[in-house]
PDB file of C-alpha atoms and ligand atoms in Angstrom:
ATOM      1  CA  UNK A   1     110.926  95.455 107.740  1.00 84.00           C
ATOM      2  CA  UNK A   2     114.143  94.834 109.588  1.00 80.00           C
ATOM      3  CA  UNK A   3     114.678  97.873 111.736  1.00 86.00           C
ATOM      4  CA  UNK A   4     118.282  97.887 112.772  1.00 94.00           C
ATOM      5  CA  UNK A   5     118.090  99.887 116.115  1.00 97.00           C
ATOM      6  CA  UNK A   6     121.843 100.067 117.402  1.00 97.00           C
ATOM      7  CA  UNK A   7     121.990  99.915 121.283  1.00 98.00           C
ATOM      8  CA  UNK A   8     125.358 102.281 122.717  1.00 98.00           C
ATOM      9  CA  UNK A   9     127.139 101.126 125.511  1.00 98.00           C
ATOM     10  CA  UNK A  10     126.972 104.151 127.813  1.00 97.00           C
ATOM     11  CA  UNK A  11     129.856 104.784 130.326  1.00 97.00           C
ATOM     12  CA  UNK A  12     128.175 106.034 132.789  1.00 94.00           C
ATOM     13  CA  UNK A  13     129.311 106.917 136.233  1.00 96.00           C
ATOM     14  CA  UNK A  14     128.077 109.633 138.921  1.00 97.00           C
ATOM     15  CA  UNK A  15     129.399 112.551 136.887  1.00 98.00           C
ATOM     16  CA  UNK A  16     127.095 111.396 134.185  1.00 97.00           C
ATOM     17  CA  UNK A  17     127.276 109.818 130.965  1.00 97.00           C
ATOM     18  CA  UNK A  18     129.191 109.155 127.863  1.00 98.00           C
ATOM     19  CA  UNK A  19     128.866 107.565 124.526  1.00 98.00           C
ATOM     20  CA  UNK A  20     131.516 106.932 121.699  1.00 98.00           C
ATOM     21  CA  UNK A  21     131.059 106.278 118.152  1.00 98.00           C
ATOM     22  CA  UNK A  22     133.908 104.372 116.436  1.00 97.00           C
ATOM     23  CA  UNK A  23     134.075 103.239 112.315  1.00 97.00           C
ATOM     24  CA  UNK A  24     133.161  99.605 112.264  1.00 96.00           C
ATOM     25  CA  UNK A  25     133.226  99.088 115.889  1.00 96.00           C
ATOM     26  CA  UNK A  26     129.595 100.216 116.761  1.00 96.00           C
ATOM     27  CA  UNK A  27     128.816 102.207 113.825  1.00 97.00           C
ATOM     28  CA  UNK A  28     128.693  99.718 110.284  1.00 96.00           C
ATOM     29  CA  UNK A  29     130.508 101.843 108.195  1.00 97.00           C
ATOM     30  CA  UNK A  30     133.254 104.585 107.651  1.00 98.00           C
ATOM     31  CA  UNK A  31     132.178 107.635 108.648  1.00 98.00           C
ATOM     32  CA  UNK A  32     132.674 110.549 106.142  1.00 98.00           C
ATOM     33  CA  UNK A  33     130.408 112.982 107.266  1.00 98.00           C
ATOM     34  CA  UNK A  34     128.509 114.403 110.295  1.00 98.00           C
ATOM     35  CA  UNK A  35     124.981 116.489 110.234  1.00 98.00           C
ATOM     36  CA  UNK A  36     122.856 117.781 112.586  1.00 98.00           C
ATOM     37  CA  UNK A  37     118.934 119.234 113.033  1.00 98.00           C
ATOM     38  CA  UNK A  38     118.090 121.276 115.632  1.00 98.00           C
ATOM     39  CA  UNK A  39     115.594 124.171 116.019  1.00 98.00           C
ATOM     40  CA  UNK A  40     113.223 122.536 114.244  1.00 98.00           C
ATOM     41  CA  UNK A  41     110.147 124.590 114.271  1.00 96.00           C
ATOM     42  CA  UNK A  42     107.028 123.335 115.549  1.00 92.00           C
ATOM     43  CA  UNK A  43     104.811 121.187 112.971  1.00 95.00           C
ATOM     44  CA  UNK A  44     107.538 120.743 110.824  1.00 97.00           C
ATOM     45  CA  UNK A  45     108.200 117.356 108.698  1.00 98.00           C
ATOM     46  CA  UNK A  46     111.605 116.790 107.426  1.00 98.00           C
ATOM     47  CA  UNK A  47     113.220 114.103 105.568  1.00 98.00           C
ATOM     48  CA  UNK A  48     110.966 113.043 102.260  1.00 98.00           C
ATOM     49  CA  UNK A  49     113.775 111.244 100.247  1.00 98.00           C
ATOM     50  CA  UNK A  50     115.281 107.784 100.077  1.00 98.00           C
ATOM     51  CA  UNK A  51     118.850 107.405  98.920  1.00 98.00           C
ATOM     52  CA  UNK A  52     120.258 105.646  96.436  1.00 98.00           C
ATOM     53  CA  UNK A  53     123.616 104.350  97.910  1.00 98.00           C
ATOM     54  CA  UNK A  54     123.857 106.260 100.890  1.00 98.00           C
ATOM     55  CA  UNK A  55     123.909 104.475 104.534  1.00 97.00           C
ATOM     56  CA  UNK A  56     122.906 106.360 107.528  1.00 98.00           C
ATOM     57  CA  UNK A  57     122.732 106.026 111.427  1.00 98.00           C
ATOM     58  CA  UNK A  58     120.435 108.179 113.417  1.00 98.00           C
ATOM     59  CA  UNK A  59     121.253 109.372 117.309  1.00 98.00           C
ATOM     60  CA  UNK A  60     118.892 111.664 118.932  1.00 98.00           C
ATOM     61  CA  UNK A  61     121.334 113.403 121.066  1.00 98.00           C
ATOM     62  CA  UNK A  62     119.007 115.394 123.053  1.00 98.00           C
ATOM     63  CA  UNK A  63     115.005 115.060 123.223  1.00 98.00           C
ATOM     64  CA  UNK A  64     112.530 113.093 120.479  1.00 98.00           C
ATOM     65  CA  UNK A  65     111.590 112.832 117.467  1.00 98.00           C
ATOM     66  CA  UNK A  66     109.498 109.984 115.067  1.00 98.00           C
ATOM     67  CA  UNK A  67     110.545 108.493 111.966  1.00 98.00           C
ATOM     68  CA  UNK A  68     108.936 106.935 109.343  1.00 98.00           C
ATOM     69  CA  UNK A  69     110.426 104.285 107.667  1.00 98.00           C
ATOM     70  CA  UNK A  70     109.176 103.008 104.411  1.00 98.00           C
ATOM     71  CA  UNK A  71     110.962 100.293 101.723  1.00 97.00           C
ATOM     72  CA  UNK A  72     108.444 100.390  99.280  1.00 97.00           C
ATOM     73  CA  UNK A  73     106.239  97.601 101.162  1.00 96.00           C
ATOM     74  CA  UNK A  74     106.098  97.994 104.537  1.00 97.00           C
ATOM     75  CA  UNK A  75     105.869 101.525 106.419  1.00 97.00           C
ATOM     76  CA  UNK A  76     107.441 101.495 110.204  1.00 97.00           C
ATOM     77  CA  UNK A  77     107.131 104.519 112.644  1.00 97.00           C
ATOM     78  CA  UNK A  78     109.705 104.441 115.665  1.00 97.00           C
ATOM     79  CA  UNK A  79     110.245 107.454 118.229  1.00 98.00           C
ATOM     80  CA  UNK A  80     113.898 108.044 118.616  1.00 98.00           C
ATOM     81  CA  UNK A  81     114.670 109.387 122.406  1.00 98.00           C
ATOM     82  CA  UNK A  82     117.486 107.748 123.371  1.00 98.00           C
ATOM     83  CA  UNK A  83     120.914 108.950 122.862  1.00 98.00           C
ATOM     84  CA  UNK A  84     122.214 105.967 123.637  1.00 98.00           C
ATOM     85  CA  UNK A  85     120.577 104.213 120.500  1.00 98.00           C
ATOM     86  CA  UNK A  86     121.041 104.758 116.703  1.00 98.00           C
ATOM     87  CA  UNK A  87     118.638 103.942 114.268  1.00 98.00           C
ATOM     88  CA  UNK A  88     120.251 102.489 110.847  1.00 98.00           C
ATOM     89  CA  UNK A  89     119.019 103.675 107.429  1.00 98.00           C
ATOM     90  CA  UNK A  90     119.903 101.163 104.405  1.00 96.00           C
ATOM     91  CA  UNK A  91     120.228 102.781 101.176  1.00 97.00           C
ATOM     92  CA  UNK A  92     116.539 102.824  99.659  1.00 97.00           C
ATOM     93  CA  UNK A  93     114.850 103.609 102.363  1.00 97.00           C
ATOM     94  CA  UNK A  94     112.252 106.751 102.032  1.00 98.00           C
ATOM     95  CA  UNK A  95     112.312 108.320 105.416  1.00 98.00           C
ATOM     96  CA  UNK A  96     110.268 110.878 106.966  1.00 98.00           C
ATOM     97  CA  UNK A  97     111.429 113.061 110.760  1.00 98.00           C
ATOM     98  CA  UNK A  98     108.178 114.630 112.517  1.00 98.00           C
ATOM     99  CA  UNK A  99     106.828 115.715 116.027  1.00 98.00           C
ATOM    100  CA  UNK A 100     110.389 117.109 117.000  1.00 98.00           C
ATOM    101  CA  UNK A 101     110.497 118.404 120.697  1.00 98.00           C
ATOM    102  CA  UNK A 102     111.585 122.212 120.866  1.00 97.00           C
ATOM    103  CA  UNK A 103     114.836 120.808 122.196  1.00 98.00           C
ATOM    104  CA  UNK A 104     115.439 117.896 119.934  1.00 98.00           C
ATOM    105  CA  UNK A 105     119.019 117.591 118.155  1.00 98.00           C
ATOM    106  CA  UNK A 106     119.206 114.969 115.590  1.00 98.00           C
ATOM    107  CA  UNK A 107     122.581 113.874 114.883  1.00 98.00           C
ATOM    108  CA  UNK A 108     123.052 111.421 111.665  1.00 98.00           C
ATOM    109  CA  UNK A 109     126.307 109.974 110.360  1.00 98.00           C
ATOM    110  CA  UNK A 110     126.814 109.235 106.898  1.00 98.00           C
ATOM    111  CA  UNK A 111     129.028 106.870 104.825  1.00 98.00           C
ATOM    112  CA  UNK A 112     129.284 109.429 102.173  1.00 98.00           C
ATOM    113  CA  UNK A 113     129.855 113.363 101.409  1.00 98.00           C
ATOM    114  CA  UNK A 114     126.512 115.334 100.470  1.00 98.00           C
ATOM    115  CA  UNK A 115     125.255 114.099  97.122  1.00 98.00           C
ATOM    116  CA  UNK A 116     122.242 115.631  95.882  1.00 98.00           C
ATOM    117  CA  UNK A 117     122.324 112.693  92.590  1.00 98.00           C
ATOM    118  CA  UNK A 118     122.624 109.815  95.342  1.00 98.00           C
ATOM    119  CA  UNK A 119     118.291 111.642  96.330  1.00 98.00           C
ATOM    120  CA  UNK A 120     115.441 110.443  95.191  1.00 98.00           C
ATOM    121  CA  UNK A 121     112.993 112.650  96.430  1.00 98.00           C
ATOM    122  CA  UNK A 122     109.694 111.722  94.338  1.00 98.00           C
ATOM    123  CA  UNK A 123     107.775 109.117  96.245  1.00 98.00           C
ATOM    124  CA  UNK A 124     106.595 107.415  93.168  1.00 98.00           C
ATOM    125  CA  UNK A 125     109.868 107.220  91.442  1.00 98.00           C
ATOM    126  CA  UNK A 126     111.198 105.435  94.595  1.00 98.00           C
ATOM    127  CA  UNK A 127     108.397 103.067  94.381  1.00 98.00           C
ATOM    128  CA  UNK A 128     109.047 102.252  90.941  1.00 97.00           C
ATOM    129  CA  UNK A 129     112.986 101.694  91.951  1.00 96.00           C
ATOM    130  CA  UNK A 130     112.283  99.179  94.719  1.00 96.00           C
ATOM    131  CA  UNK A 131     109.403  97.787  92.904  1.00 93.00           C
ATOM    132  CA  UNK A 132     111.301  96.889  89.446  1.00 83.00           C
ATOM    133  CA  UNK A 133     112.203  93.444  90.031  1.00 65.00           C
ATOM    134  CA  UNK A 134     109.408  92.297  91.925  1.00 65.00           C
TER     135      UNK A 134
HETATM  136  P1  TYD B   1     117.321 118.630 103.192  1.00 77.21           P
HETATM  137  O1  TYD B   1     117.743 117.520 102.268  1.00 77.21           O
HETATM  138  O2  TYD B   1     116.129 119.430 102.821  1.00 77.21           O
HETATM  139  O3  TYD B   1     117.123 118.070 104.663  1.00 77.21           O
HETATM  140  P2  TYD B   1     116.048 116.967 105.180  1.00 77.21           P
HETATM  141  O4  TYD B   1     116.043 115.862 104.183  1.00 77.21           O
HETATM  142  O5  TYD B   1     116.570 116.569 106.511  1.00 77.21           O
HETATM  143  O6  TYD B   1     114.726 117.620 105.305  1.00 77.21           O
HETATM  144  O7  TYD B   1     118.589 119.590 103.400  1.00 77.21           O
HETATM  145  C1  TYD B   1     118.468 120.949 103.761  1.00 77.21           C
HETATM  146  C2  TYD B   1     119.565 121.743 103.063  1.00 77.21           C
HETATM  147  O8  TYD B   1     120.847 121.376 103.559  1.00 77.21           O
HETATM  148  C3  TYD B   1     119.581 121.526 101.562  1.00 77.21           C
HETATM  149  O9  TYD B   1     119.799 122.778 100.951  1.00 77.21           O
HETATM  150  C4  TYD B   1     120.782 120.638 101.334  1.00 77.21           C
HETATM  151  C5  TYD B   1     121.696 120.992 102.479  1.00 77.21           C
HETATM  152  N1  TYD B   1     122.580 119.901 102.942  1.00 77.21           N
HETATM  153  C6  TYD B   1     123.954 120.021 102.807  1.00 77.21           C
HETATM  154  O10 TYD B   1     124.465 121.019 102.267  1.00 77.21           O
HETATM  155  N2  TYD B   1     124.746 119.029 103.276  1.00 77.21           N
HETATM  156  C7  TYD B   1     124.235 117.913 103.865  1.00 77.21           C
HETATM  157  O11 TYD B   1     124.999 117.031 104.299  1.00 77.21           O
HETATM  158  C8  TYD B   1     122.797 117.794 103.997  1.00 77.21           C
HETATM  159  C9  TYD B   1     122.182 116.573 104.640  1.00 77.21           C
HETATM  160  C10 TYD B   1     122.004 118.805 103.518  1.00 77.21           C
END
């Protein structure tokens, strides 16, 4: 699977450091929407869906967390730690978030407004939908 892992330039100088996110310059869409995880509780999975249209870039802004990335052939975990990185998440991709540090914030942005119709959150039913033609 082609993981797209986005690498930030980071101005970074002795006051510290700074990253900016700009539509179609270093992010490959519009951006319509911003969401964020934090608190996460120990233990705790997140995630379990693939989307049907939406796109998606993931930026740990502050400590770790894995994902699992899965396209209905090939399964890819990756520990995001960086906040100088985004991870890119095609539309039908399932995706699963786990071992979150206490501190971990998990910023995504998103090409589209919340859409609970654009989910598919049944693992079989997402195999069936990227299995169909092949
Ligand atoms: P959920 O889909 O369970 O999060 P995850 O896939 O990361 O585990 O979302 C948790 C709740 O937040 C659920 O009630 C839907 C709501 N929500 C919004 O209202 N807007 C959003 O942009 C997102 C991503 C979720």
């Amino acid at each position: 699977m082609d993981i797209k892992l986005i690498q930030f330039e980071s101005h970074g100088d002795e006051r510290g450091s700074l990253v900016s996110l700009e539509d179609h310059k270093n992010i490959p869409f519009t951006i319509k929407r911003a969401y964020y995880i934090f608190d996460t509780k120990e233990q705790v999975k997140r995630g379990f869906h693939a989307h049907k249209q939406l796109k998606q870039l993931a930026i740990v802004l502050k400590g770790s967390c894995r994902f699992l990335l899965d396209n209905g052939k090939e399964k890819i975990e990756l520990l995001l730690d960086n906040p100088a990185q985004g991870l890119f998440i095609e539309s039908f991709v399932w995706r699963e978030m786990y071992d979150f540090s206490e501190d971990c914030v998990l910023l995504v942005l998103a090409d589209s407004f919340y859409d609970e119709s654009d989910y598919v959150r049944n693992y079989d039913e997402f195999l069936e939908m990227v299995n169909h033609d092949s």
